[in-house]
């Protein structure tokens, strides 16, 4: 059964929204191995990224490659060591602008030879390693909640 009337319009609007969402993320990756994914609280950023039928499915359709998702500082070293040639490694730091993870670790991703320096070790990374930092617009942070320095501009 298919939705009728207003539900059809809502479904179409949602599909258009989803297509814009993946297009913007992939456009960001065309310019850098790290993107900051910003949206208001409660719009589904985190749900979309971690739902296997969301970002991972869209990424595979658009890029023609599977995405192995790593989440948070507990999986950072596994991300850096990812060597599966059949999938791209995507590290996602949710609420990145409030995270205790030092985002300066990722500054080397913007260099000509992408890399991460972590705990005194140098990790050269292929273009198949990507980072998504998820957060809310700067205006959302009040009462002493501040963004980390790399994302203030």
mmCIF file of N, CA, C and O in Angstrom, residues 14 16-29 33-51 54-56 58 90-98 103 131-138 140-141 147 151:
data_model
loop_
_atom_site.group_PDB
_atom_site.id
_atom_site.type_symbol
_atom_site.label_atom_id
_atom_site.label_comp_id
_atom_site.label_asym_id
_atom_site.label_seq_id
_atom_site.Cartn_x
_atom_site.Cartn_y
_atom_site.Cartn_z
ATOM 1 N N UNK A 14 10.501 14.302 1.936
ATOM 2 C CA UNK A 14 11.511 13.606 2.710
ATOM 3 C C UNK A 14 12.572 12.994 1.799
ATOM 4 O O UNK A 14 13.765 13.086 2.070
ATOM 5 N N UNK A 16 13.443 14.003 -1.191
ATOM 6 C CA UNK A 16 14.244 15.118 -1.727
ATOM 7 C C UNK A 16 15.233 15.584 -0.668
ATOM 8 O O UNK A 16 16.408 15.819 -0.963
ATOM 9 N N UNK A 17 14.777 15.702 0.579
ATOM 10 C CA UNK A 17 15.642 16.105 1.685
ATOM 11 C C UNK A 17 16.797 15.120 1.850
ATOM 12 O O UNK A 17 17.956 15.515 1.997
ATOM 13 N N UNK A 18 16.506 13.817 1.796
ATOM 14 C CA UNK A 18 17.541 12.801 1.948
ATOM 15 C C UNK A 18 18.557 12.889 0.809
ATOM 16 O O UNK A 18 19.764 12.748 1.032
ATOM 17 N N UNK A 19 18.103 13.113 -0.402
ATOM 18 C CA UNK A 19 19.021 13.221 -1.529
ATOM 19 C C UNK A 19 19.923 14.453 -1.395
ATOM 20 O O UNK A 19 21.105 14.399 -1.702
ATOM 21 N N UNK A 20 19.369 15.559 -0.920
ATOM 22 C CA UNK A 20 20.189 16.762 -0.688
ATOM 23 C C UNK A 20 21.225 16.504 0.401
ATOM 24 O O UNK A 20 22.353 16.949 0.319
ATOM 25 N N UNK A 21 20.818 15.775 1.413
ATOM 26 C CA UNK A 21 21.684 15.471 2.554
ATOM 27 C C UNK A 21 22.918 14.687 2.104
ATOM 28 O O UNK A 21 24.042 15.069 2.406
ATOM 29 N N UNK A 22 22.733 13.602 1.369
ATOM 30 C CA UNK A 22 23.883 12.802 0.930
ATOM 31 C C UNK A 22 24.706 13.578 -0.088
ATOM 32 O O UNK A 22 25.933 13.515 -0.068
ATOM 33 N N UNK A 23 24.051 14.352 -0.945
ATOM 34 C CA UNK A 23 24.784 15.141 -1.944
ATOM 35 C C UNK A 23 25.721 16.128 -1.258
ATOM 36 O O UNK A 23 26.886 16.253 -1.636
ATOM 37 N N UNK A 24 25.241 16.800 -0.220
ATOM 38 C CA UNK A 24 26.079 17.773 0.496
ATOM 39 C C UNK A 24 27.252 17.101 1.202
ATOM 40 O O UNK A 24 28.371 17.614 1.186
ATOM 41 N N UNK A 25 27.000 15.960 1.821
ATOM 42 C CA UNK A 25 28.101 15.252 2.478
ATOM 43 C C UNK A 25 29.160 14.829 1.463
ATOM 44 O O UNK A 25 30.359 15.034 1.674
ATOM 45 N N UNK A 26 28.727 14.266 0.350
ATOM 46 C CA UNK A 26 29.684 13.795 -0.656
ATOM 47 C C UNK A 26 30.402 14.958 -1.338
ATOM 48 O O UNK A 26 31.577 14.843 -1.679
ATOM 49 N N UNK A 27 29.723 16.078 -1.520
ATOM 50 C CA UNK A 27 30.392 17.264 -2.062
ATOM 51 C C UNK A 27 31.487 17.731 -1.110
ATOM 52 O O UNK A 27 32.552 18.155 -1.534
ATOM 53 N N UNK A 28 31.227 17.643 0.180
ATOM 54 C CA UNK A 28 32.240 18.001 1.169
ATOM 55 C C UNK A 28 33.453 17.099 1.048
ATOM 56 O O UNK A 28 34.600 17.561 1.085
ATOM 57 N N UNK A 29 33.224 15.804 0.867
ATOM 58 C CA UNK A 29 34.329 14.855 0.721
ATOM 59 C C UNK A 29 35.096 15.059 -0.576
ATOM 60 O O UNK A 29 36.250 14.660 -0.677
ATOM 61 N N UNK A 33 38.971 15.357 3.312
ATOM 62 C CA UNK A 33 38.692 14.064 3.947
ATOM 63 C C UNK A 33 37.920 14.229 5.247
ATOM 64 O O UNK A 33 37.560 13.255 5.889
ATOM 65 N N UNK A 34 37.680 15.484 5.636
ATOM 66 C CA UNK A 34 36.936 15.749 6.863
ATOM 67 C C UNK A 34 35.839 16.770 6.574
ATOM 68 O O UNK A 34 36.064 17.767 5.892
ATOM 69 N N UNK A 35 34.631 16.467 7.056
ATOM 70 C CA UNK A 35 33.516 17.399 6.906
ATOM 71 C C UNK A 35 32.855 17.594 8.267
ATOM 72 O O UNK A 35 32.885 16.701 9.116
ATOM 73 N N UNK A 36 32.293 18.766 8.464
ATOM 74 C CA UNK A 36 31.520 19.034 9.663
ATOM 75 C C UNK A 36 30.061 19.087 9.248
ATOM 76 O O UNK A 36 29.669 19.901 8.428
ATOM 77 N N UNK A 37 29.266 18.179 9.789
ATOM 78 C CA UNK A 37 27.864 17.998 9.424
ATOM 79 C C UNK A 37 27.015 18.693 10.477
ATOM 80 O O UNK A 37 26.898 18.224 11.605
ATOM 81 N N UNK A 38 26.440 19.835 10.107
ATOM 82 C CA UNK A 38 25.730 20.690 11.050
ATOM 83 C C UNK A 38 24.235 20.650 10.781
ATOM 84 O O UNK A 38 23.801 20.674 9.631
ATOM 85 N N UNK A 39 23.471 20.613 11.844
ATOM 86 C CA UNK A 39 22.017 20.697 11.737
ATOM 87 C C UNK A 39 21.428 20.929 13.112
ATOM 88 O O UNK A 39 22.048 20.621 14.127
ATOM 89 N N UNK A 40 20.233 21.474 13.133
ATOM 90 C CA UNK A 40 19.571 21.746 14.401
ATOM 91 C C UNK A 40 19.372 20.458 15.190
ATOM 92 O O UNK A 40 19.304 19.372 14.629
ATOM 93 N N UNK A 41 19.240 20.596 16.490
ATOM 94 C CA UNK A 41 18.990 19.466 17.370
ATOM 95 C C UNK A 41 17.697 18.767 16.961
ATOM 96 O O UNK A 41 16.699 19.421 16.686
ATOM 97 N N UNK A 42 17.761 17.435 16.892
ATOM 98 C CA UNK A 42 16.554 16.657 16.652
ATOM 99 C C UNK A 42 16.128 16.476 15.212
ATOM 100 O O UNK A 42 15.049 15.954 14.950
ATOM 101 N N UNK A 43 16.971 16.873 14.246
ATOM 102 C CA UNK A 43 16.561 16.722 12.837
ATOM 103 C C UNK A 43 16.965 15.379 12.242
ATOM 104 O O UNK A 43 16.660 15.090 11.098
ATOM 105 N N UNK A 44 17.669 14.542 13.009
ATOM 106 C CA UNK A 44 17.981 13.200 12.542
ATOM 107 C C UNK A 44 19.374 13.005 11.975
ATOM 108 O O UNK A 44 19.621 12.019 11.283
ATOM 109 N N UNK A 45 20.306 13.900 12.284
ATOM 110 C CA UNK A 45 21.678 13.764 11.770
ATOM 111 C C UNK A 45 22.304 12.449 12.203
ATOM 112 O O UNK A 45 22.785 11.666 11.380
ATOM 113 N N UNK A 46 22.284 12.188 13.495
ATOM 114 C CA UNK A 46 22.910 10.983 14.044
ATOM 115 C C UNK A 46 22.180 9.730 13.574
ATOM 116 O O UNK A 46 22.816 8.756 13.168
ATOM 117 N N UNK A 47 20.873 9.754 13.608
ATOM 118 C CA UNK A 47 20.083 8.607 13.154
ATOM 119 C C UNK A 47 20.429 8.266 11.720
ATOM 120 O O UNK A 47 20.662 7.100 11.381
ATOM 121 N N UNK A 48 20.481 9.267 10.857
ATOM 122 C CA UNK A 48 20.797 9.048 9.452
ATOM 123 C C UNK A 48 22.189 8.429 9.284
ATOM 124 O O UNK A 48 22.364 7.478 8.526
ATOM 125 N N UNK A 49 23.164 8.944 9.994
ATOM 126 C CA UNK A 49 24.533 8.473 9.820
ATOM 127 C C UNK A 49 24.742 7.045 10.306
ATOM 128 O O UNK A 49 25.530 6.300 9.723
ATOM 129 N N UNK A 50 24.056 6.633 11.351
ATOM 130 C CA UNK A 50 24.293 5.308 11.918
ATOM 131 C C UNK A 50 23.284 4.249 11.476
ATOM 132 O O UNK A 50 23.467 3.074 11.752
ATOM 133 N N UNK A 51 22.255 4.652 10.779
ATOM 134 C CA UNK A 51 21.274 3.700 10.263
ATOM 135 C C UNK A 51 21.863 3.017 9.027
ATOM 136 O O UNK A 51 22.195 3.694 8.052
ATOM 137 N N UNK A 54 20.486 4.176 5.982
ATOM 138 C CA UNK A 54 20.603 5.611 5.777
ATOM 139 C C UNK A 54 21.892 5.932 5.025
ATOM 140 O O UNK A 54 22.065 5.599 3.860
ATOM 141 N N UNK A 55 22.816 6.552 5.742
ATOM 142 C CA UNK A 55 24.066 7.006 5.133
ATOM 143 C C UNK A 55 24.850 5.882 4.465
ATOM 144 O O UNK A 55 25.327 6.037 3.349
ATOM 145 N N UNK A 56 24.993 4.743 5.140
ATOM 146 C CA UNK A 56 25.810 3.661 4.579
ATOM 147 C C UNK A 56 25.256 3.184 3.240
ATOM 148 O O UNK A 56 26.007 2.963 2.288
ATOM 149 N N UNK A 58 23.209 4.943 1.199
ATOM 150 C CA UNK A 58 23.343 6.050 0.240
ATOM 151 C C UNK A 58 24.786 6.198 -0.237
ATOM 152 O O UNK A 58 25.044 6.446 -1.412
ATOM 153 N N UNK A 90 35.017 5.303 7.515
ATOM 154 C CA UNK A 90 34.387 6.566 7.880
ATOM 155 C C UNK A 90 34.350 6.648 9.405
ATOM 156 O O UNK A 90 33.736 5.811 10.067
ATOM 157 N N UNK A 91 35.030 7.652 9.961
ATOM 158 C CA UNK A 91 35.020 7.884 11.402
ATOM 159 C C UNK A 91 34.013 8.988 11.686
ATOM 160 O O UNK A 91 34.055 10.054 11.073
ATOM 161 N N UNK A 92 33.094 8.729 12.610
ATOM 162 C CA UNK A 92 32.064 9.715 12.940
ATOM 163 C C UNK A 92 32.196 10.084 14.413
ATOM 164 O O UNK A 92 32.171 9.217 15.288
ATOM 165 N N UNK A 93 32.329 11.371 14.657
ATOM 166 C CA UNK A 93 32.349 11.885 16.029
ATOM 167 C C UNK A 93 31.084 12.715 16.221
ATOM 168 O O UNK A 93 30.952 13.815 15.665
ATOM 169 N N UNK A 94 30.130 12.145 16.957
ATOM 170 C CA UNK A 94 28.859 12.821 17.215
ATOM 171 C C UNK A 94 29.072 13.890 18.285
ATOM 172 O O UNK A 94 29.889 13.721 19.183
ATOM 173 N N UNK A 95 28.323 14.966 18.159
ATOM 174 C CA UNK A 95 28.475 16.112 19.075
ATOM 175 C C UNK A 95 29.942 16.528 19.149
ATOM 176 O O UNK A 95 30.481 16.801 20.218
ATOM 177 N N UNK A 96 30.574 16.568 17.999
ATOM 178 C CA UNK A 96 32.021 16.804 17.921
ATOM 179 C C UNK A 96 32.449 18.120 18.549
ATOM 180 O O UNK A 96 33.521 18.195 19.147
ATOM 181 N N UNK A 97 31.624 19.134 18.410
ATOM 182 C CA UNK A 97 32.026 20.424 18.951
ATOM 183 C C UNK A 97 31.950 20.471 20.473
ATOM 184 O O UNK A 97 32.421 21.411 21.085
ATOM 185 N N UNK A 98 31.386 19.443 21.097
ATOM 186 C CA UNK A 98 31.346 19.345 22.559
ATOM 187 C C UNK A 98 32.172 18.168 23.061
ATOM 188 O O UNK A 98 32.285 17.954 24.261
ATOM 189 N N UNK A 103 39.864 17.442 18.479
ATOM 190 C CA UNK A 103 39.653 17.455 17.028
ATOM 191 C C UNK A 103 40.887 17.889 16.250
ATOM 192 O O UNK A 103 40.968 17.672 15.047
ATOM 193 N N UNK A 131 36.373 11.518 7.672
ATOM 194 C CA UNK A 131 35.883 11.846 9.009
ATOM 195 C C UNK A 131 34.679 12.759 8.880
ATOM 196 O O UNK A 131 34.689 13.722 8.117
ATOM 197 N N UNK A 132 33.635 12.424 9.654
ATOM 198 C CA UNK A 132 32.454 13.283 9.744
ATOM 199 C C UNK A 132 32.335 13.718 11.198
ATOM 200 O O UNK A 132 32.207 12.893 12.100
ATOM 201 N N UNK A 133 32.408 15.023 11.422
ATOM 202 C CA UNK A 133 32.162 15.593 12.740
ATOM 203 C C UNK A 133 30.737 16.127 12.730
ATOM 204 O O UNK A 133 30.382 16.934 11.868
ATOM 205 N N UNK A 134 29.921 15.664 13.649
ATOM 206 C CA UNK A 134 28.510 16.028 13.695
ATOM 207 C C UNK A 134 28.289 17.017 14.826
ATOM 208 O O UNK A 134 28.822 16.847 15.923
ATOM 209 N N UNK A 135 27.498 18.049 14.560
ATOM 210 C CA UNK A 135 27.214 19.024 15.604
ATOM 211 C C UNK A 135 26.052 19.915 15.253
ATOM 212 O O UNK A 135 25.415 19.762 14.212
ATOM 213 N N UNK A 136 25.806 20.847 16.135
ATOM 214 C CA UNK A 136 24.722 21.802 15.967
ATOM 215 C C UNK A 136 25.292 23.167 15.615
ATOM 216 O O UNK A 136 26.475 23.425 15.846
ATOM 217 N N UNK A 137 24.462 24.052 15.040
ATOM 218 C CA UNK A 137 24.952 25.393 14.701
ATOM 219 C C UNK A 137 25.479 26.119 15.939
ATOM 220 O O UNK A 137 25.023 25.875 17.061
ATOM 221 N N UNK A 138 26.426 26.997 15.719
ATOM 222 C CA UNK A 138 27.055 27.742 16.815
ATOM 223 C C UNK A 138 26.014 28.447 17.694
ATOM 224 O O UNK A 138 26.163 28.493 18.909
ATOM 225 N N UNK A 140 23.337 27.450 18.699
ATOM 226 C CA UNK A 140 22.684 26.501 19.605
ATOM 227 C C UNK A 140 23.372 26.412 20.953
ATOM 228 O O UNK A 140 22.808 25.877 21.904
ATOM 229 N N UNK A 141 24.600 26.917 21.040
ATOM 230 C CA UNK A 141 25.390 26.714 22.253
ATOM 231 C C UNK A 141 25.381 27.961 23.106
ATOM 232 O O UNK A 141 25.921 28.987 22.756
ATOM 233 N N UNK A 147 32.059 25.566 21.167
ATOM 234 C CA UNK A 147 32.614 24.671 20.154
ATOM 235 C C UNK A 147 34.117 24.629 20.293
ATOM 236 O O UNK A 147 34.739 25.563 20.789
ATOM 237 N N UNK A 151 36.441 24.658 14.652
ATOM 238 C CA UNK A 151 35.154 24.836 13.998
ATOM 239 C C UNK A 151 34.493 26.161 14.315
ATOM 240 O O UNK A 151 33.316 26.329 14.115
#
